[in-house]
XYZ file of C-alpha atoms in Angstrom:
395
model
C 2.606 10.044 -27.955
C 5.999 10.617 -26.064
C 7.774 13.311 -27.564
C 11.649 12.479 -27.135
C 12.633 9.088 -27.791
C 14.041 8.843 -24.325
C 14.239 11.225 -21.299
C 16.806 10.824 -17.890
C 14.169 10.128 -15.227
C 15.381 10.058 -11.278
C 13.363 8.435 -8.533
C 13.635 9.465 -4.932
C 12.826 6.295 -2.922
C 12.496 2.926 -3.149
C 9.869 1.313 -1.853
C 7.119 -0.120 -3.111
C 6.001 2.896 -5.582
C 9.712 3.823 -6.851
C 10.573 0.883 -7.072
C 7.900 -0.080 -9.782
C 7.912 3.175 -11.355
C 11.364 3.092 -11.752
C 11.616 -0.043 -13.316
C 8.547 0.548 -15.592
C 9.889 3.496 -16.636
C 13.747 2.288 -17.460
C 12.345 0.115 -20.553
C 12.370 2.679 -22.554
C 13.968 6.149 -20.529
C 17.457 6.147 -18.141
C 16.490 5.974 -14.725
C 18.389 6.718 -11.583
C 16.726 5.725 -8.285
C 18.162 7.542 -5.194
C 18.216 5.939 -1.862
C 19.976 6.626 1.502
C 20.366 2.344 2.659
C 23.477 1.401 0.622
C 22.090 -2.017 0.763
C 18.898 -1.169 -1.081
C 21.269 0.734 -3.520
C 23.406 -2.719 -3.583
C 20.653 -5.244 -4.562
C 19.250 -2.610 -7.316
C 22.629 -2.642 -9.084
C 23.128 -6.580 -8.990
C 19.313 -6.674 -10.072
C 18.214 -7.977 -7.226
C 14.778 -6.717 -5.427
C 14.713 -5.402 -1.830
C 11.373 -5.887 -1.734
C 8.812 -8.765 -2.541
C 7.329 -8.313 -6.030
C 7.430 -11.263 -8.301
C 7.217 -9.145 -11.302
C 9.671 -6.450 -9.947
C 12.211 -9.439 -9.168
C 11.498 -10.816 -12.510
C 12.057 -7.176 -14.691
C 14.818 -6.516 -12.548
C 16.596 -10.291 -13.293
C 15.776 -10.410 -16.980
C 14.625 -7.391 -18.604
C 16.918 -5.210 -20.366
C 16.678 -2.011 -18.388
C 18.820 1.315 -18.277
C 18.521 1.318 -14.397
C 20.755 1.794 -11.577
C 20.162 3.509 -8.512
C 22.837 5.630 -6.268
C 23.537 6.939 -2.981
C 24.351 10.447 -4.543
C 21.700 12.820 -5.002
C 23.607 15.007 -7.315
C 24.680 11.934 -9.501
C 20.257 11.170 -9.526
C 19.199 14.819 -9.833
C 21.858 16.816 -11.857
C 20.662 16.198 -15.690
C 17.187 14.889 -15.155
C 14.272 15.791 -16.973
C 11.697 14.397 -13.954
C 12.276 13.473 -10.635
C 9.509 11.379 -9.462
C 9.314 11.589 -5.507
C 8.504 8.295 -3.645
C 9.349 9.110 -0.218
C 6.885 7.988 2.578
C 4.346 10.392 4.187
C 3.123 8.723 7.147
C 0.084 9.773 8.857
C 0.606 11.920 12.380
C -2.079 10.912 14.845
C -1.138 14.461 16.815
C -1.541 17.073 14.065
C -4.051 14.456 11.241
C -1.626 15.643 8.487
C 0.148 13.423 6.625
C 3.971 13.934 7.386
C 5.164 15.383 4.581
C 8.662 15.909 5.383
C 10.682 13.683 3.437
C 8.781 15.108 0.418
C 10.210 18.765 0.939
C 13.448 17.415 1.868
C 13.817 15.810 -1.648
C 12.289 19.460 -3.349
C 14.613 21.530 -1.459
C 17.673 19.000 -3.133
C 15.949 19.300 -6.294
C 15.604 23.017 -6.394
C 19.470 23.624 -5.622
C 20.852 20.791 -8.134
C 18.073 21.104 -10.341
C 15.836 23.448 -10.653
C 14.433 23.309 -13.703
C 13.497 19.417 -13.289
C 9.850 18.573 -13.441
C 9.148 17.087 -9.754
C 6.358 14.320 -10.032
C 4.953 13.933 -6.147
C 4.060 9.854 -6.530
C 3.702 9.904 -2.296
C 0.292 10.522 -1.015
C -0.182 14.173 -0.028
C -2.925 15.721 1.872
C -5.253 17.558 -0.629
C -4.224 20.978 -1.791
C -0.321 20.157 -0.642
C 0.345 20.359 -3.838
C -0.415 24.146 -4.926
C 0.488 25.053 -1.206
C 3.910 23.300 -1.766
C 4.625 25.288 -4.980
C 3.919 28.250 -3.330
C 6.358 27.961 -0.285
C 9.443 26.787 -2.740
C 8.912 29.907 -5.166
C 8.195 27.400 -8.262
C 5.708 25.895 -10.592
C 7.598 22.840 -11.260
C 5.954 20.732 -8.789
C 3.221 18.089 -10.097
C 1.072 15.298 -8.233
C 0.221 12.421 -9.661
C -1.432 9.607 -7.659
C -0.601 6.304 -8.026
C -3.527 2.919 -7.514
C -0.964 -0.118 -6.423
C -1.546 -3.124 -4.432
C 1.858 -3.891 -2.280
C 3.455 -7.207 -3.878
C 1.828 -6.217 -7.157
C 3.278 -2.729 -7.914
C 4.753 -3.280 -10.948
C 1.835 -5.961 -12.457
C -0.477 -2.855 -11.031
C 1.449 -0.090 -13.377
C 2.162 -2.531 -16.032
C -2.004 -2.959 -16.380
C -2.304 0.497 -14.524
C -6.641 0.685 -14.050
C -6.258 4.700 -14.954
C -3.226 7.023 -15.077
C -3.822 10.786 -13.250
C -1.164 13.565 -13.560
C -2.774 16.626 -11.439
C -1.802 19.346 -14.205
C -3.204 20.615 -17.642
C -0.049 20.523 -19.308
C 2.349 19.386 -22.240
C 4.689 18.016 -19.695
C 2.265 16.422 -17.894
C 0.814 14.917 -21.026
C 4.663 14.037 -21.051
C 4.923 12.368 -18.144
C 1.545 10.435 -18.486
C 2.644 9.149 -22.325
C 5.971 7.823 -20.446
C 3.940 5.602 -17.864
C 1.990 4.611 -20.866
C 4.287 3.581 -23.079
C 5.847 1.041 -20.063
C 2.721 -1.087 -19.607
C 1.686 -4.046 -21.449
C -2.212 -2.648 -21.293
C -3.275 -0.881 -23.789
C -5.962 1.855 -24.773
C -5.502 3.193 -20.564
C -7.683 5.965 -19.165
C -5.426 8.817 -19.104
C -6.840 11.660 -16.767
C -5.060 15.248 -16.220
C -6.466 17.075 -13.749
C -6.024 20.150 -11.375
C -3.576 19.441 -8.559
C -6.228 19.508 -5.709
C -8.627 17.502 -7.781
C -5.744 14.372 -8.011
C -5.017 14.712 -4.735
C -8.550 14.443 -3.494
C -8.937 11.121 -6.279
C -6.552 9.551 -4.436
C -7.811 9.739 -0.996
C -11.057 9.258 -2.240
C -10.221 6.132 -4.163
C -8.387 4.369 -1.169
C -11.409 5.632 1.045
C -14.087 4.170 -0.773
C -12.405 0.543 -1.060
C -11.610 0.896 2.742
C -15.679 1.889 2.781
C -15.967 -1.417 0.896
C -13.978 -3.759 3.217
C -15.622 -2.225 5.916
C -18.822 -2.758 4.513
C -18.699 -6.722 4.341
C -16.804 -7.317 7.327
C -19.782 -5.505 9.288
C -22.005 -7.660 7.111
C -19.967 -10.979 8.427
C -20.007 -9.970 12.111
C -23.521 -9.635 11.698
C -23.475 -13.129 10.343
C -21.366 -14.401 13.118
C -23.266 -12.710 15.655
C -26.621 -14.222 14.487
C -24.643 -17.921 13.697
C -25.704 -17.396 9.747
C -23.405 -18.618 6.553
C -21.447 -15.408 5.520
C -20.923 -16.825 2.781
C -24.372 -17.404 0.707
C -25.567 -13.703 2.193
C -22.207 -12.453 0.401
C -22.839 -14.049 -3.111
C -26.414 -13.287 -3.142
C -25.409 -9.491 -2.135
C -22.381 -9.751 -4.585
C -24.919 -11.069 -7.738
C -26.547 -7.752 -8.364
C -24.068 -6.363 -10.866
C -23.988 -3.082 -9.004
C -22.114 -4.399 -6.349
C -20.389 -7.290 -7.851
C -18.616 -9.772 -6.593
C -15.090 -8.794 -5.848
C -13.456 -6.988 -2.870
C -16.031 -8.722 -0.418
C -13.585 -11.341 1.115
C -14.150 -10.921 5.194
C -11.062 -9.802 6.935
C -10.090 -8.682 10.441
C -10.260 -5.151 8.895
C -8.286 -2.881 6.617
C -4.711 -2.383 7.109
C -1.310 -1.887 5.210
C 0.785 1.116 4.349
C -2.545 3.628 2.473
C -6.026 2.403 3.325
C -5.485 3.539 7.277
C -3.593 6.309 6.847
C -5.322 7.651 3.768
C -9.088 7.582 5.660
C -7.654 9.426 8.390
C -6.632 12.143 6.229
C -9.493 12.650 4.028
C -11.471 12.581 7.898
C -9.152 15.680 8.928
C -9.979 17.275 5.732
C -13.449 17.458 6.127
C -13.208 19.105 9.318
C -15.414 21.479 8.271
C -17.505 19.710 5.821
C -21.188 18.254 7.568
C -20.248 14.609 6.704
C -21.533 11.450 8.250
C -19.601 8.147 6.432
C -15.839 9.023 6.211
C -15.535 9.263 9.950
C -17.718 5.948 10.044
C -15.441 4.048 7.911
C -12.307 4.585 10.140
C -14.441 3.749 13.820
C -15.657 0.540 11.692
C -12.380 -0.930 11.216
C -11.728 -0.478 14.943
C -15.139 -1.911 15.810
C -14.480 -4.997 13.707
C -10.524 -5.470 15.761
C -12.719 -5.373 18.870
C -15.304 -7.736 17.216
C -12.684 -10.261 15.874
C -10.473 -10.001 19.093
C -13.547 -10.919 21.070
C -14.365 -13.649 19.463
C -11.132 -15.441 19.964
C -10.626 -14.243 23.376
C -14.218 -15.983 24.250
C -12.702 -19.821 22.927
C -10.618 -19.191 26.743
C -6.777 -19.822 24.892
C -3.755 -19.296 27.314
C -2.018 -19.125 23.938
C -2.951 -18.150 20.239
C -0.501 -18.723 17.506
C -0.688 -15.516 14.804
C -0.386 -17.044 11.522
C 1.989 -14.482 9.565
C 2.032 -10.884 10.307
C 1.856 -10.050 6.123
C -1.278 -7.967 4.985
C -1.441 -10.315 1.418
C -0.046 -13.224 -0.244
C 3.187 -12.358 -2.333
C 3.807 -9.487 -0.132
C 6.567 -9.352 2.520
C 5.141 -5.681 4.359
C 3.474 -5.967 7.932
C 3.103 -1.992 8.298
C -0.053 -1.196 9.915
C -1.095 -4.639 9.224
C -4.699 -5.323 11.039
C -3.497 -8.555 12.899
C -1.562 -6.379 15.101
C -4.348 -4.733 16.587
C -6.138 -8.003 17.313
C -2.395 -8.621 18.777
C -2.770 -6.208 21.383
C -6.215 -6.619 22.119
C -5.940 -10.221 23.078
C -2.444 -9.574 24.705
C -4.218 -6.774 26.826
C -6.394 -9.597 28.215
C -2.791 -11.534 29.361
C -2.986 -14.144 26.767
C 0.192 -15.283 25.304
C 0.903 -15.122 21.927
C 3.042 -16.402 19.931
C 3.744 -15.381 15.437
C 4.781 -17.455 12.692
C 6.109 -15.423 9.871
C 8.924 -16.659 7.773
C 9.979 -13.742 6.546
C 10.787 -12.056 10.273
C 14.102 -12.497 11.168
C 14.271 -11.188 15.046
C 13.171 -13.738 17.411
C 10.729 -11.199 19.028
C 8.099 -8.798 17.541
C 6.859 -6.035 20.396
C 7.235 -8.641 22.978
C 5.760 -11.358 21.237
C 8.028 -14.526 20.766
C 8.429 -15.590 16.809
C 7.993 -19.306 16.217
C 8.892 -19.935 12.824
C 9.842 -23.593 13.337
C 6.079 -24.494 11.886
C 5.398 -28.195 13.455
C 6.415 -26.261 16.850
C 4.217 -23.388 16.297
C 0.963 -25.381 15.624
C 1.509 -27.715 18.755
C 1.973 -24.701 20.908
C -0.963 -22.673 20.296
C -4.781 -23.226 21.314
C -5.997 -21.140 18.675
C -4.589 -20.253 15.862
C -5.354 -16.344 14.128
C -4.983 -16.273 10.860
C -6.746 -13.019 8.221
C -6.045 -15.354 5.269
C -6.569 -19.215 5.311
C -4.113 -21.085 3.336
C -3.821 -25.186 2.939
C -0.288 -25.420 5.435
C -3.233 -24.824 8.182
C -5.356 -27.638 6.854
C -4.042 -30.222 9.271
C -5.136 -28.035 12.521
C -7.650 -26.812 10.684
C -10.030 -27.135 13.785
C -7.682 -24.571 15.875
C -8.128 -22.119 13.034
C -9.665 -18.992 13.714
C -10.493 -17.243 10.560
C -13.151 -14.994 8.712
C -11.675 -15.668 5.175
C -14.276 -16.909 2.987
C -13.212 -16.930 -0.685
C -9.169 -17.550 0.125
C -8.271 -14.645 -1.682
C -6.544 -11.040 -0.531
C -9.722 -9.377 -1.886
């Protein structure tokens, strides 16, 4: 049970994961969410969404939430009780550490408005950053707790949250846990505290093994492509035993987005010095399968393949790291043109490829057209399509 009937709660970011904890979290606490783009800061305060959530638009339009977000750290920080940070830490090819940056920045703010504020580290961390990162500031006040959210379902994803983890032993992190909680609509939730290594590793192990998973059926459906056999009846007999199941076996042209790529490269680095044979294997599959899937559309001899939106899922307006854009420069590489539809781009150009978003125009111009997720707007050219989507679903 939450001790306090309401605590002041800051959030430092918002994207995706601030975003939704902050609004979960202003139903029953006052939250202040801190970012530096005065239009993000804008839309928040006239309840509008910067990013695409249907359930974050809809809580934000017609919930009755004590939530506003500033441009003024000092305003966020000064009297809060926790400061959850949601600041990105992307991964660094040159030194395979997660670039954790941003993260300090926002704990060395904290620590001269605040110090006595609980810091809750929501961005993904490389494991053990977390008692390393106490250690350099001179403070014990710094928690991790992981968060399991699907981009354009945040908030539905901490409203029925699968588990909740706070990486600490603790009152206040029995706290903080109650708080998330008490938001959600699900009831009876797995709540987990931890060590701060051990929550850090669940994390990276989590997204690794569903990246293990993709990876798993999309070598299963090159196989079936390779050897012209039905993906589709070897996936539902596989998917029958109950041990497997069958969910998360929709074929793809591999794993992308903001954490399953940078995540498996991290928990790679950290078993530099571990004998280990899979994680490496998961992040070479998902560059096999690019090569695969580029191959096979580069062998149907197109001068020009139309991408069919750059988004990584349905509902979801985020093309970071999304895995069409490696089967972009693969075919490009091979001086192919090609050409994008994707509504929700604005510039006319995306790394040198032209954007076509009148859609009649699009789908007379291309040869082929690439698309990770079939959906019925293709059904009329449906014999240009090249896709390995089975089951017409993100997962």
């Amino acid at each position: 049970m939450v001790d306090k009937k309401q605590y002041k709660i800051a959030v430092a970011g918002t994207g995706y994961v601030g975003i939704s904890n902050g609004v979960l979290l202003a139903q029953h606490n006052e939250v202040i969410a801190l970012d530096i783009v005065k239009e993000k800061v804008d839309m928040l305060n006239n309840k509008i969404s910067p990013i695409e959530d249907k359930e974050i638009s809809e809580y934000l339009a017609t919930k009755e939430l004590n939530f506003k977000a500033t441009l003024d750290k000092y305003e966020a920080y000064k009297d809060a009780d926790f400061i959850i940070i949601a600041t990105p830490t992307d991964y660094d090819e040159v030194t395979n550490y997660f670039n954790t940056s941003l993260v300090e920045l926002v704990i060395k703010d904290v620590l001269e408005i605040n110090p006595d504020a609980t810091m809750i580290i929501k961005s993904t961390v490389p494991v053990g950053y977390t008692k390393e990162i106490n250690k350099k500031f001179n403070t014990n006040n710094i928690i991790f707790s992981p968060e399991f959210l699907r981009e354009g379902k945040a908030l539905h994803d901490n409203l029925y949250p699968s588990r909740i983890i706070v990486g600490e032993k603790s009152k206040r992190a029995e706290i903080f846990a109650n708080l998330l909680a008490q938001g959600a609509i699900k009831k009876d939730i797995d709540i987990l505290l931890t060590d701060s290594t051990e929550a850090e590793a669940v994390k990276l192990f989590s997204n690794t093994y569903l990246a293990m998973r993709v990876a798993f059926f999309n070598e299963l459906d090159s196989y079936a492509q390779s050897h012209n056999l039905d993906s589709e009846q070897i996936i539902r007999g596989v998917g029958l035993d109950p041990r497997i199941g069958t969910h998360y076996n929709n074929p793809s042209f591999g794993y992308g987005g903001y954490c399953l790529p940078k995540d498996t490269k991290q928990l790679r680095a950290n078993y530099e010095n571990v004998p280990s044979n899979i994680i490496g294997a998961i992040v070479d599959s998902n560059t096999t399968r690019k090569d695969f899937i580029a191959d096979s559309i580069i062998s149907k001899n197109p001068k020009t393949v139309g991408i069919y939106r750059l988004v990584m899922k349905s509902g979801s307006d985020n093309f970071r790291a999304s895995a069409i854009q490696g089967i972009m420069k693969r075919i490009k590489a091979k001086g192919i043109e090609v050409i994008i539809y994707e509504p929700v781009m604005k510039e006319d150009n995306f790394y040198n490829s032209k954007v076509v978003n009148d859609f009649d125009k699009f789908k007379k111009i291309s040869d082929v057209i690439v698309a990770n997720r079939f959906e019925s707007i293709l059904e009329d050219v449906k014999d240009k399509v090249y896709t390995r989507d089975i089951f017409n679903s993100d997962s």
